[in-house]
Amino acid sequence: MILSFFKRLNIWSKERFPLINLITAIVMVLSTKLFLTSTPLVLWGVADIAAVLFIYLHFFILRVLDEHKDFESDKIFYPDRALQKGIIQLQEIRWMGWLAYGAQVCLVVFVLAKDLQTYILYALVLTWTFLMFKEFFVGSWLRPRILLYSTLHLLVSPLMLIFVIQSLTLPLLSVKTGVVLLFSLASGFLFEISRKNKTPEQDQKGEISFSLAWGQGTTALVIFNLSCLNSLLMILICLQAGISQWATILLAIPSSLLNMFHQKRLRSFANTPSLAFLKKAQDLSGLVSIY
């Protein structure tokens, strides 16, 4: 029975909560420490690992809440998903969400919380997450306004980073911190807009998407510009962190190549919107967003 559950959970997680979430959490904490400590040597301790787990667990909590919030609409738009097909039950996902929340609270109480301000910031993260789940109590008005809807939901990433910065006793009020928060927001927008870029056939089903609101060409252009901004911010973080110019150049070369391939795939999808081209473009968007 237990083995069966973990097999079913694995099927669901591959589809709805893949490994890229853990990689993203590591990159968020690593880039933050690199930039705000201005040193190329980042020593990882218990608090740093706890910060990664905090972000990773919160990503999971957000996914569980989304599965509950969108369960009925996903039956219409995505009937082949594991949850909608009954491979795993909503109640089972809910219990996993509660376990993740319990583990996160333990990390906060026993490792990350340094003072009252840290607890207040954690409460702010939880409050914003609850408002996201409730769609800020104006869901029917907010959902058609997809850019505003996405912006409000993506603000949880900077809020998580502010909590992490405070818990790791890094400088909170500085221009550098603003750059780090902008990087997390740009990465989030890149991933979110790519995720909600659909084929014409998918748009015809009526689900709200950026491609439906803006058109294929404009959406592709926005995604490409965000990927370039993301790469520039990462290079800035590397330079500020004290990494040598040659090492930064070596990092910039694959970043530039990624953006070139990304542009090519976005152009291919804009010219010939198909699921095959869309999947390739979305895979590259995910890679660029964490590079």
XYZ file of C-alpha atoms in Angstrom, residues 19-35 44 48 51-52 55-56 59 161 164 180 183-184 187 230 234 237 286-291:
39
model
C 13.267 18.321 -9.894
C 13.717 21.800 -11.399
C 12.007 23.187 -8.270
C 14.882 21.970 -6.080
C 17.467 23.307 -8.546
C 15.673 26.666 -8.546
C 15.726 26.793 -4.730
C 19.484 26.081 -4.710
C 20.153 28.768 -7.343
C 18.051 31.321 -5.429
C 19.994 30.849 -2.186
C 23.397 30.474 -3.893
C 23.039 33.596 -6.056
C 21.739 35.579 -3.069
C 24.728 34.630 -0.916
C 27.190 35.231 -3.748
C 25.860 38.703 -4.447
C 27.455 26.329 3.245
C 22.043 27.668 4.199
C 17.078 28.048 3.553
C 17.124 25.906 0.388
C 12.090 27.586 -0.421
C 11.725 24.081 -1.884
C 7.231 25.673 -3.778
C 13.991 35.662 -0.451
C 15.903 34.025 3.722
C 18.655 39.942 -6.188
C 16.505 38.595 -10.532
C 14.051 36.315 -8.719
C 13.119 34.445 -13.447
C 17.781 37.095 -16.588
C 23.212 36.625 -13.353
C 25.790 38.898 -9.701
C 12.956 26.685 -17.722
C 16.691 26.169 -18.226
C 17.370 29.862 -18.894
C 15.298 30.920 -15.859
C 17.657 29.096 -13.463
C 20.944 29.630 -15.337
